[in-house]
């Protein structure tokens, strides 16, 4: 019976070398970007793979095209596109590159939209966690409802206003208004006054001659 408890040393060394090569081939773009020289073909490829939604990597990709790194054609419209996208994602280097090339610098609208979406997701997650963790204790027993009060219907009656009897008009009081003073003329005196009864006015004249008086009204 053959035993495989150990392998020859040369074969073990070959296995380790192959494993190391496989590990190097499976290196992540983040590791390549951190370990490779800046603006080398490997570094530029890693930056391009991480460029979406990253202002710094968009700028790095545009810079690789502007420098004409191997695998990155030096085309103006290409690196201007990456610089513009990088500025929209908030890269100050991309904005400076556009200004250096005499191009308009856009606002960081994509970065603001991404920040708003992230804030909304955090708010939704916090609300969902609060709803899940909320345990409402049972409240006190509700009292039985009170008996309903019977509805009393009051028959409608026709409203008849009380007739107000007119107050009879009272005759106006008699008013005597003297119109002129007594003017003695020898033994003859005359005095006139104005009397009004119920709005009808008359002039009453009293004439006295040697003590005999007569009254006339007009």
JSON list of C-alpha atoms in Angstrom, two decimals:
[
{"chain": "A", "resi": 1, "resn": "UNK", "atom": "CA", "xyz": [0.00, 0.00, 0.00]},
{"chain": "A", "resi": 2, "resn": "UNK", "atom": "CA", "xyz": [1.47, 3.34, -1.09]},
{"chain": "A", "resi": 3, "resn": "UNK", "atom": "CA", "xyz": [1.53, 6.20, 1.45]},
{"chain": "A", "resi": 4, "resn": "UNK", "atom": "CA", "xyz": [1.26, 9.91, 0.48]},
{"chain": "A", "resi": 5, "resn": "UNK", "atom": "CA", "xyz": [2.21, 11.33, 3.84]},
{"chain": "A", "resi": 6, "resn": "UNK", "atom": "CA", "xyz": [4.94, 13.47, 2.33]},
{"chain": "A", "resi": 7, "resn": "UNK", "atom": "CA", "xyz": [5.87, 14.98, -1.00]},
{"chain": "A", "resi": 8, "resn": "UNK", "atom": "CA", "xyz": [9.33, 15.40, -2.41]},
{"chain": "A", "resi": 9, "resn": "UNK", "atom": "CA", "xyz": [10.84, 18.81, -1.65]},
{"chain": "A", "resi": 10, "resn": "UNK", "atom": "CA", "xyz": [11.13, 19.90, -5.35]},
{"chain": "A", "resi": 11, "resn": "UNK", "atom": "CA", "xyz": [7.47, 19.22, -5.98]},
{"chain": "A", "resi": 12, "resn": "UNK", "atom": "CA", "xyz": [6.52, 21.17, -2.80]},
{"chain": "A", "resi": 13, "resn": "UNK", "atom": "CA", "xyz": [8.52, 24.16, -3.96]},
{"chain": "A", "resi": 14, "resn": "UNK", "atom": "CA", "xyz": [6.78, 24.12, -7.36]},
{"chain": "A", "resi": 15, "resn": "UNK", "atom": "CA", "xyz": [3.38, 24.07, -5.67]},
{"chain": "A", "resi": 16, "resn": "UNK", "atom": "CA", "xyz": [4.28, 27.10, -3.57]},
{"chain": "A", "resi": 17, "resn": "UNK", "atom": "CA", "xyz": [5.47, 29.01, -6.63]},
{"chain": "A", "resi": 18, "resn": "UNK", "atom": "CA", "xyz": [2.26, 28.26, -8.51]},
{"chain": "A", "resi": 19, "resn": "UNK", "atom": "CA", "xyz": [0.18, 29.37, -5.50]},
{"chain": "A", "resi": 20, "resn": "UNK", "atom": "CA", "xyz": [2.11, 32.61, -5.30]},
{"chain": "A", "resi": 21, "resn": "UNK", "atom": "CA", "xyz": [1.58, 33.27, -8.99]},
{"chain": "A", "resi": 22, "resn": "UNK", "atom": "CA", "xyz": [-2.14, 32.56, -8.65]},
{"chain": "A", "resi": 23, "resn": "UNK", "atom": "CA", "xyz": [-2.32, 34.95, -5.70]},
{"chain": "A", "resi": 24, "resn": "UNK", "atom": "CA", "xyz": [-0.59, 37.64, -7.71]},
{"chain": "A", "resi": 25, "resn": "UNK", "atom": "CA", "xyz": [-2.99, 37.10, -10.60]},
{"chain": "A", "resi": 26, "resn": "UNK", "atom": "CA", "xyz": [-5.95, 37.47, -8.24]},
{"chain": "A", "resi": 27, "resn": "UNK", "atom": "CA", "xyz": [-4.72, 40.75, -6.72]},
{"chain": "A", "resi": 28, "resn": "UNK", "atom": "CA", "xyz": [-7.54, 43.24, -6.36]},
{"chain": "A", "resi": 29, "resn": "UNK", "atom": "CA", "xyz": [-7.47, 46.62, -8.17]},
{"chain": "A", "resi": 30, "resn": "UNK", "atom": "CA", "xyz": [-7.22, 48.37, -4.79]},
{"chain": "A", "resi": 31, "resn": "UNK", "atom": "CA", "xyz": [-4.08, 46.38, -3.96]},
{"chain": "A", "resi": 32, "resn": "UNK", "atom": "CA", "xyz": [-2.60, 47.08, -7.39]},
{"chain": "A", "resi": 33, "resn": "UNK", "atom": "CA", "xyz": [-3.37, 50.78, -7.09]},
{"chain": "A", "resi": 34, "resn": "UNK", "atom": "CA", "xyz": [-1.68, 50.88, -3.69]},
{"chain": "A", "resi": 35, "resn": "UNK", "atom": "CA", "xyz": [1.39, 48.80, -4.58]},
{"chain": "A", "resi": 36, "resn": "UNK", "atom": "CA", "xyz": [2.20, 49.64, -8.24]},
{"chain": "A", "resi": 37, "resn": "UNK", "atom": "CA", "xyz": [4.13, 52.76, -9.30]},
{"chain": "A", "resi": 38, "resn": "UNK", "atom": "CA", "xyz": [1.93, 55.71, -10.12]},
{"chain": "A", "resi": 39, "resn": "UNK", "atom": "CA", "xyz": [0.98, 56.03, -13.81]},
{"chain": "A", "resi": 40, "resn": "UNK", "atom": "CA", "xyz": [2.39, 52.66, -14.69]},
{"chain": "A", "resi": 41, "resn": "UNK", "atom": "CA", "xyz": [0.22, 50.56, -17.06]},
{"chain": "A", "resi": 42, "resn": "UNK", "atom": "CA", "xyz": [-0.89, 48.35, -14.16]},
{"chain": "A", "resi": 43, "resn": "UNK", "atom": "CA", "xyz": [-1.66, 51.35, -11.97]},
{"chain": "A", "resi": 44, "resn": "UNK", "atom": "CA", "xyz": [-3.66, 53.06, -14.73]},
{"chain": "A", "resi": 45, "resn": "UNK", "atom": "CA", "xyz": [-5.63, 49.87, -15.42]},
{"chain": "A", "resi": 46, "resn": "UNK", "atom": "CA", "xyz": [-6.50, 49.54, -11.72]},
{"chain": "A", "resi": 47, "resn": "UNK", "atom": "CA", "xyz": [-7.55, 53.21, -11.57]},
{"chain": "A", "resi": 48, "resn": "UNK", "atom": "CA", "xyz": [-9.79, 52.80, -14.62]},
{"chain": "A", "resi": 49, "resn": "UNK", "atom": "CA", "xyz": [-11.49, 49.75, -13.12]},
{"chain": "A", "resi": 50, "resn": "UNK", "atom": "CA", "xyz": [-12.27, 51.79, -10.01]},
{"chain": "A", "resi": 51, "resn": "UNK", "atom": "CA", "xyz": [-13.16, 54.97, -11.87]},
{"chain": "A", "resi": 52, "resn": "UNK", "atom": "CA", "xyz": [-17.00, 54.80, -11.74]},
{"chain": "A", "resi": 53, "resn": "UNK", "atom": "CA", "xyz": [-18.37, 56.99, -8.94]},
{"chain": "A", "resi": 54, "resn": "UNK", "atom": "CA", "xyz": [-14.86, 58.01, -7.82]},
{"chain": "A", "resi": 55, "resn": "UNK", "atom": "CA", "xyz": [-13.61, 61.51, -8.59]},
{"chain": "A", "resi": 56, "resn": "UNK", "atom": "CA", "xyz": [-9.96, 60.73, -7.84]},
{"chain": "A", "resi": 57, "resn": "UNK", "atom": "CA", "xyz": [-9.89, 57.59, -10.00]},
{"chain": "A", "resi": 58, "resn": "UNK", "atom": "CA", "xyz": [-11.67, 59.38, -12.84]},
{"chain": "A", "resi": 59, "resn": "UNK", "atom": "CA", "xyz": [-8.99, 62.07, -12.71]},
{"chain": "A", "resi": 60, "resn": "UNK", "atom": "CA", "xyz": [-6.23, 59.41, -12.63]},
{"chain": "A", "resi": 61, "resn": "UNK", "atom": "CA", "xyz": [-7.71, 57.68, -15.68]},
{"chain": "A", "resi": 62, "resn": "UNK", "atom": "CA", "xyz": [-7.92, 60.99, -17.53]},
{"chain": "A", "resi": 63, "resn": "UNK", "atom": "CA", "xyz": [-4.33, 61.75, -16.61]},
{"chain": "A", "resi": 64, "resn": "UNK", "atom": "CA", "xyz": [-3.21, 58.33, -17.92]},
{"chain": "A", "resi": 65, "resn": "UNK", "atom": "CA", "xyz": [-4.83, 59.18, -21.28]},
{"chain": "A", "resi": 66, "resn": "UNK", "atom": "CA", "xyz": [-3.32, 62.66, -21.31]},
{"chain": "A", "resi": 67, "resn": "UNK", "atom": "CA", "xyz": [0.15, 61.21, -20.67]},
{"chain": "A", "resi": 68, "resn": "UNK", "atom": "CA", "xyz": [-0.36, 58.48, -23.28]},
{"chain": "A", "resi": 69, "resn": "UNK", "atom": "CA", "xyz": [0.42, 55.54, -20.98]},
{"chain": "A", "resi": 70, "resn": "UNK", "atom": "CA", "xyz": [0.56, 52.16, -22.72]},
{"chain": "A", "resi": 71, "resn": "UNK", "atom": "CA", "xyz": [-2.97, 50.98, -23.32]},
{"chain": "A", "resi": 72, "resn": "UNK", "atom": "CA", "xyz": [-4.37, 54.51, -22.86]},
{"chain": "A", "resi": 73, "resn": "UNK", "atom": "CA", "xyz": [-4.46, 56.43, -26.16]},
{"chain": "A", "resi": 74, "resn": "UNK", "atom": "CA", "xyz": [-3.63, 60.11, -25.90]},
{"chain": "A", "resi": 75, "resn": "UNK", "atom": "CA", "xyz": [-6.94, 61.51, -27.16]},
{"chain": "A", "resi": 76, "resn": "UNK", "atom": "CA", "xyz": [-8.12, 64.91, -26.00]},
{"chain": "A", "resi": 77, "resn": "UNK", "atom": "CA", "xyz": [-11.83, 64.14, -26.04]},
{"chain": "A", "resi": 78, "resn": "UNK", "atom": "CA", "xyz": [-11.21, 61.05, -23.90]},
{"chain": "A", "resi": 79, "resn": "UNK", "atom": "CA", "xyz": [-9.20, 62.64, -21.10]},
{"chain": "A", "resi": 80, "resn": "UNK", "atom": "CA", "xyz": [-11.45, 65.74, -21.13]},
{"chain": "A", "resi": 81, "resn": "UNK", "atom": "CA", "xyz": [-14.39, 63.41, -20.57]},
{"chain": "A", "resi": 82, "resn": "UNK", "atom": "CA", "xyz": [-12.70, 61.79, -17.57]},
{"chain": "A", "resi": 83, "resn": "UNK", "atom": "CA", "xyz": [-11.68, 65.17, -16.16]},
{"chain": "A", "resi": 84, "resn": "UNK", "atom": "CA", "xyz": [-15.24, 66.48, -16.51]},
{"chain": "A", "resi": 85, "resn": "UNK", "atom": "CA", "xyz": [-16.72, 63.43, -14.83]},
{"chain": "A", "resi": 86, "resn": "UNK", "atom": "CA", "xyz": [-14.12, 63.63, -12.08]},
{"chain": "A", "resi": 87, "resn": "UNK", "atom": "CA", "xyz": [-15.00, 67.30, -11.41]},
{"chain": "A", "resi": 88, "resn": "UNK", "atom": "CA", "xyz": [-18.70, 66.39, -11.24]},
{"chain": "A", "resi": 89, "resn": "UNK", "atom": "CA", "xyz": [-17.78, 63.80, -8.61]},
{"chain": "A", "resi": 90, "resn": "UNK", "atom": "CA", "xyz": [-15.96, 66.45, -6.57]},
{"chain": "A", "resi": 91, "resn": "UNK", "atom": "CA", "xyz": [-12.31, 65.96, -7.65]},
{"chain": "A", "resi": 92, "resn": "UNK", "atom": "CA", "xyz": [-10.39, 69.20, -7.20]},
{"chain": "A", "resi": 93, "resn": "UNK", "atom": "CA", "xyz": [-7.53, 67.84, -9.33]},
{"chain": "A", "resi": 94, "resn": "UNK", "atom": "CA", "xyz": [-9.94, 67.19, -12.20]},
{"chain": "A", "resi": 95, "resn": "UNK", "atom": "CA", "xyz": [-11.32, 70.73, -11.87]},
{"chain": "A", "resi": 96, "resn": "UNK", "atom": "CA", "xyz": [-7.79, 72.16, -11.90]},
{"chain": "A", "resi": 97, "resn": "UNK", "atom": "CA", "xyz": [-6.95, 70.08, -14.98]},
{"chain": "A", "resi": 98, "resn": "UNK", "atom": "CA", "xyz": [-9.99, 71.45, -16.83]},
{"chain": "A", "resi": 99, "resn": "UNK", "atom": "CA", "xyz": [-9.07, 75.01, -15.85]},
{"chain": "A", "resi": 100, "resn": "UNK", "atom": "CA", "xyz": [-5.47, 74.39, -17.01]},
{"chain": "A", "resi": 101, "resn": "UNK", "atom": "CA", "xyz": [-6.77, 73.22, -20.38]},
{"chain": "A", "resi": 102, "resn": "UNK", "atom": "CA", "xyz": [-9.13, 76.20, -20.71]},
{"chain": "A", "resi": 103, "resn": "UNK", "atom": "CA", "xyz": [-12.28, 74.10, -20.32]},
{"chain": "A", "resi": 104, "resn": "UNK", "atom": "CA", "xyz": [-15.38, 75.00, -18.27]},
{"chain": "A", "resi": 105, "resn": "UNK", "atom": "CA", "xyz": [-15.46, 73.49, -14.81]},
{"chain": "A", "resi": 106, "resn": "UNK", "atom": "CA", "xyz": [-18.84, 71.94, -13.90]},
{"chain": "A", "resi": 107, "resn": "UNK", "atom": "CA", "xyz": [-20.39, 71.78, -10.46]},
{"chain": "A", "resi": 108, "resn": "UNK", "atom": "CA", "xyz": [-20.02, 68.69, -8.31]},
{"chain": "A", "resi": 109, "resn": "UNK", "atom": "CA", "xyz": [-23.64, 67.69, -8.98]},
{"chain": "A", "resi": 110, "resn": "UNK", "atom": "CA", "xyz": [-23.01, 63.95, -9.11]},
{"chain": "A", "resi": 111, "resn": "UNK", "atom": "CA", "xyz": [-21.27, 64.05, -5.75]},
{"chain": "A", "resi": 112, "resn": "UNK", "atom": "CA", "xyz": [-24.19, 66.01, -4.23]},
{"chain": "A", "resi": 113, "resn": "UNK", "atom": "CA", "xyz": [-26.73, 63.56, -5.62]},
{"chain": "A", "resi": 114, "resn": "UNK", "atom": "CA", "xyz": [-24.75, 60.61, -4.29]},
{"chain": "A", "resi": 115, "resn": "UNK", "atom": "CA", "xyz": [-24.52, 62.26, -0.86]},
{"chain": "A", "resi": 116, "resn": "UNK", "atom": "CA", "xyz": [-28.27, 62.88, -0.84]},
{"chain": "A", "resi": 117, "resn": "UNK", "atom": "CA", "xyz": [-28.97, 59.27, -1.78]},
{"chain": "A", "resi": 118, "resn": "UNK", "atom": "CA", "xyz": [-26.66, 58.04, 0.96]},
{"chain": "A", "resi": 119, "resn": "UNK", "atom": "CA", "xyz": [-28.34, 60.30, 3.53]},
{"chain": "A", "resi": 120, "resn": "UNK", "atom": "CA", "xyz": [-31.75, 59.05, 2.42]},
{"chain": "A", "resi": 121, "resn": "UNK", "atom": "CA", "xyz": [-30.63, 55.41, 2.70]},
{"chain": "A", "resi": 122, "resn": "UNK", "atom": "CA", "xyz": [-29.31, 56.03, 6.21]},
{"chain": "A", "resi": 123, "resn": "UNK", "atom": "CA", "xyz": [-32.54, 57.74, 7.22]},
{"chain": "A", "resi": 124, "resn": "UNK", "atom": "CA", "xyz": [-34.61, 54.87, 5.80]},
{"chain": "A", "resi": 125, "resn": "UNK", "atom": "CA", "xyz": [-32.43, 52.31, 7.57]},
{"chain": "A", "resi": 126, "resn": "UNK", "atom": "CA", "xyz": [-32.73, 54.17, 10.88]},
{"chain": "A", "resi": 127, "resn": "UNK", "atom": "CA", "xyz": [-36.49, 54.40, 10.53]},
{"chain": "A", "resi": 128, "resn": "UNK", "atom": "CA", "xyz": [-36.76, 50.70, 9.67]},
{"chain": "A", "resi": 129, "resn": "UNK", "atom": "CA", "xyz": [-34.61, 49.79, 12.68]},
{"chain": "A", "resi": 130, "resn": "UNK", "atom": "CA", "xyz": [-36.74, 51.96, 14.94]},
{"chain": "A", "resi": 131, "resn": "UNK", "atom": "CA", "xyz": [-39.90, 50.32, 13.66]},
{"chain": "A", "resi": 132, "resn": "UNK", "atom": "CA", "xyz": [-38.47, 46.83, 14.14]},
{"chain": "A", "resi": 133, "resn": "UNK", "atom": "CA", "xyz": [-37.21, 47.58, 17.63]},
{"chain": "A", "resi": 134, "resn": "UNK", "atom": "CA", "xyz": [-40.33, 49.31, 18.80]},
{"chain": "A", "resi": 135, "resn": "UNK", "atom": "CA", "xyz": [-42.39, 47.13, 21.13]},
{"chain": "A", "resi": 136, "resn": "UNK", "atom": "CA", "xyz": [-45.60, 48.72, 22.25]},
{"chain": "A", "resi": 137, "resn": "UNK", "atom": "CA", "xyz": [-46.63, 47.45, 25.71]},
{"chain": "A", "resi": 138, "resn": "UNK", "atom": "CA", "xyz": [-50.24, 46.43, 26.03]},
{"chain": "A", "resi": 139, "resn": "UNK", "atom": "CA", "xyz": [-52.31, 49.31, 27.24]},
{"chain": "A", "resi": 140, "resn": "UNK", "atom": "CA", "xyz": [-54.85, 49.26, 30.05]},
{"chain": "A", "resi": 141, "resn": "UNK", "atom": "CA", "xyz": [-58.16, 47.55, 29.33]},
{"chain": "A", "resi": 142, "resn": "UNK", "atom": "CA", "xyz": [-60.56, 49.82, 27.62]},
{"chain": "A", "resi": 143, "resn": "UNK", "atom": "CA", "xyz": [-63.73, 50.61, 29.59]},
{"chain": "A", "resi": 144, "resn": "UNK", "atom": "CA", "xyz": [-66.98, 49.31, 28.25]},
{"chain": "A", "resi": 145, "resn": "UNK", "atom": "CA", "xyz": [-68.75, 51.85, 26.14]},
{"chain": "A", "resi": 146, "resn": "UNK", "atom": "CA", "xyz": [-71.41, 53.92, 27.85]},
{"chain": "A", "resi": 147, "resn": "UNK", "atom": "CA", "xyz": [-75.04, 53.17, 27.00]},
{"chain": "A", "resi": 148, "resn": "UNK", "atom": "CA", "xyz": [-76.28, 55.26, 24.21]},
{"chain": "A", "resi": 149, "resn": "UNK", "atom": "CA", "xyz": [-78.59, 58.09, 25.20]},
{"chain": "A", "resi": 150, "resn": "UNK", "atom": "CA", "xyz": [-81.90, 57.81, 23.36]},
{"chain": "A", "resi": 151, "resn": "UNK", "atom": "CA", "xyz": [-82.49, 60.55, 20.92]},
{"chain": "A", "resi": 152, "resn": "UNK", "atom": "CA", "xyz": [-85.43, 62.77, 21.85]},
{"chain": "A", "resi": 153, "resn": "UNK", "atom": "CA", "xyz": [-87.18, 64.37, 18.95]},
{"chain": "A", "resi": 154, "resn": "UNK", "atom": "CA", "xyz": [-88.93, 67.64, 19.67]},
{"chain": "A", "resi": 155, "resn": "UNK", "atom": "CA", "xyz": [-91.83, 68.27, 17.28]},
{"chain": "A", "resi": 156, "resn": "UNK", "atom": "CA", "xyz": [-91.39, 71.41, 15.35]},
{"chain": "A", "resi": 157, "resn": "UNK", "atom": "CA", "xyz": [-93.95, 74.15, 15.89]},
{"chain": "A", "resi": 158, "resn": "UNK", "atom": "CA", "xyz": [-94.73, 77.09, 13.71]},
{"chain": "A", "resi": 159, "resn": "UNK", "atom": "CA", "xyz": [-93.36, 80.18, 15.30]},
{"chain": "A", "resi": 160, "resn": "UNK", "atom": "CA", "xyz": [-95.91, 83.00, 15.45]},
{"chain": "A", "resi": 161, "resn": "UNK", "atom": "CA", "xyz": [-94.53, 86.33, 16.56]},
{"chain": "A", "resi": 162, "resn": "UNK", "atom": "CA", "xyz": [-96.50, 88.20, 19.22]},
{"chain": "A", "resi": 163, "resn": "UNK", "atom": "CA", "xyz": [-98.45, 91.05, 17.76]},
{"chain": "A", "resi": 164, "resn": "UNK", "atom": "CA", "xyz": [-97.51, 94.34, 19.29]},
{"chain": "A", "resi": 165, "resn": "UNK", "atom": "CA", "xyz": [-100.47, 96.66, 19.81]},
{"chain": "A", "resi": 166, "resn": "UNK", "atom": "CA", "xyz": [-99.72, 100.19, 18.77]},
{"chain": "A", "resi": 167, "resn": "UNK", "atom": "CA", "xyz": [-99.57, 102.64, 21.62]},
{"chain": "A", "resi": 168, "resn": "UNK", "atom": "CA", "xyz": [-102.37, 105.23, 21.25]},
{"chain": "A", "resi": 169, "resn": "UNK", "atom": "CA", "xyz": [-101.11, 108.68, 20.66]},
{"chain": "A", "resi": 170, "resn": "UNK", "atom": "CA", "xyz": [-101.67, 111.06, 23.47]},
{"chain": "A", "resi": 171, "resn": "UNK", "atom": "CA", "xyz": [-102.77, 114.59, 22.66]},
{"chain": "A", "resi": 172, "resn": "UNK", "atom": "CA", "xyz": [-100.00, 117.03, 22.88]},
{"chain": "A", "resi": 173, "resn": "UNK", "atom": "CA", "xyz": [-100.21, 119.28, 25.95]},
{"chain": "A", "resi": 174, "resn": "UNK", "atom": "CA", "xyz": [-101.47, 122.78, 25.47]},
{"chain": "A", "resi": 175, "resn": "UNK", "atom": "CA", "xyz": [-98.69, 125.28, 25.17]},
{"chain": "A", "resi": 176, "resn": "UNK", "atom": "CA", "xyz": [-99.22, 128.94, 25.55]},
{"chain": "A", "resi": 177, "resn": "UNK", "atom": "CA", "xyz": [-96.58, 131.12, 23.98]},
{"chain": "A", "resi": 178, "resn": "UNK", "atom": "CA", "xyz": [-96.89, 134.84, 24.64]},
{"chain": "A", "resi": 179, "resn": "UNK", "atom": "CA", "xyz": [-96.22, 136.74, 21.47]},
{"chain": "A", "resi": 180, "resn": "UNK", "atom": "CA", "xyz": [-96.18, 140.31, 22.65]},
{"chain": "A", "resi": 181, "resn": "UNK", "atom": "CA", "xyz": [-96.22, 142.29, 25.84]},
{"chain": "A", "resi": 182, "resn": "UNK", "atom": "CA", "xyz": [-99.16, 144.31, 27.14]},
{"chain": "A", "resi": 183, "resn": "UNK", "atom": "CA", "xyz": [-99.20, 147.80, 25.78]},
{"chain": "A", "resi": 184, "resn": "UNK", "atom": "CA", "xyz": [-101.40, 150.06, 27.81]},
{"chain": "A", "resi": 185, "resn": "UNK", "atom": "CA", "xyz": [-103.31, 152.66, 25.76]},
{"chain": "A", "resi": 186, "resn": "UNK", "atom": "CA", "xyz": [-105.15, 154.79, 28.20]},
{"chain": "A", "resi": 187, "resn": "UNK", "atom": "CA", "xyz": [-107.86, 152.65, 29.71]},
{"chain": "A", "resi": 188, "resn": "UNK", "atom": "CA", "xyz": [-107.65, 150.05, 26.99]},
{"chain": "A", "resi": 189, "resn": "UNK", "atom": "CA", "xyz": [-105.26, 147.05, 27.31]},
{"chain": "A", "resi": 190, "resn": "UNK", "atom": "CA", "xyz": [-104.63, 144.27, 24.81]},
{"chain": "A", "resi": 191, "resn": "UNK", "atom": "CA", "xyz": [-102.74, 140.98, 25.31]},
{"chain": "A", "resi": 192, "resn": "UNK", "atom": "CA", "xyz": [-102.13, 138.29, 22.73]},
{"chain": "A", "resi": 193, "resn": "UNK", "atom": "CA", "xyz": [-100.91, 134.73, 23.21]},
{"chain": "A", "resi": 194, "resn": "UNK", "atom": "CA", "xyz": [-100.47, 131.68, 20.97]},
{"chain": "A", "resi": 195, "resn": "UNK", "atom": "CA", "xyz": [-102.01, 128.39, 21.98]},
{"chain": "A", "resi": 196, "resn": "UNK", "atom": "CA", "xyz": [-101.22, 125.06, 20.27]},
{"chain": "A", "resi": 197, "resn": "UNK", "atom": "CA", "xyz": [-103.38, 121.95, 20.76]},
{"chain": "A", "resi": 198, "resn": "UNK", "atom": "CA", "xyz": [-102.45, 118.72, 18.92]},
{"chain": "A", "resi": 199, "resn": "UNK", "atom": "CA", "xyz": [-100.26, 120.65, 16.57]},
{"chain": "A", "resi": 200, "resn": "UNK", "atom": "CA", "xyz": [-102.99, 123.24, 15.77]},
{"chain": "A", "resi": 201, "resn": "UNK", "atom": "CA", "xyz": [-101.97, 126.71, 16.84]},
{"chain": "A", "resi": 202, "resn": "UNK", "atom": "CA", "xyz": [-104.21, 129.78, 17.29]},
{"chain": "A", "resi": 203, "resn": "UNK", "atom": "CA", "xyz": [-103.58, 133.34, 18.34]},
{"chain": "A", "resi": 204, "resn": "UNK", "atom": "CA", "xyz": [-105.75, 134.33, 21.29]},
{"chain": "A", "resi": 205, "resn": "UNK", "atom": "CA", "xyz": [-106.16, 138.07, 21.90]},
{"chain": "A", "resi": 206, "resn": "UNK", "atom": "CA", "xyz": [-107.63, 139.50, 25.12]},
{"chain": "A", "resi": 207, "resn": "UNK", "atom": "CA", "xyz": [-108.74, 143.16, 24.97]},
{"chain": "A", "resi": 208, "resn": "UNK", "atom": "CA", "xyz": [-109.79, 145.05, 28.09]},
{"chain": "A", "resi": 209, "resn": "UNK", "atom": "CA", "xyz": [-111.53, 148.46, 27.89]},
{"chain": "A", "resi": 210, "resn": "UNK", "atom": "CA", "xyz": [-112.21, 150.15, 31.21]},
{"chain": "A", "resi": 211, "resn": "UNK", "atom": "CA", "xyz": [-112.05, 146.76, 32.93]},
{"chain": "A", "resi": 212, "resn": "UNK", "atom": "CA", "xyz": [-114.30, 144.95, 30.44]},
{"chain": "A", "resi": 213, "resn": "UNK", "atom": "CA", "xyz": [-112.31, 142.22, 28.65]},
{"chain": "A", "resi": 214, "resn": "UNK", "atom": "CA", "xyz": [-113.11, 140.31, 25.52]},
{"chain": "A", "resi": 215, "resn": "UNK", "atom": "CA", "xyz": [-111.17, 137.35, 24.03]},
{"chain": "A", "resi": 216, "resn": "UNK", "atom": "CA", "xyz": [-110.87, 136.54, 20.35]},
{"chain": "A", "resi": 217, "resn": "UNK", "atom": "CA", "xyz": [-108.98, 133.69, 18.65]},
{"chain": "A", "resi": 218, "resn": "UNK", "atom": "CA", "xyz": [-107.66, 133.46, 15.09]}
]
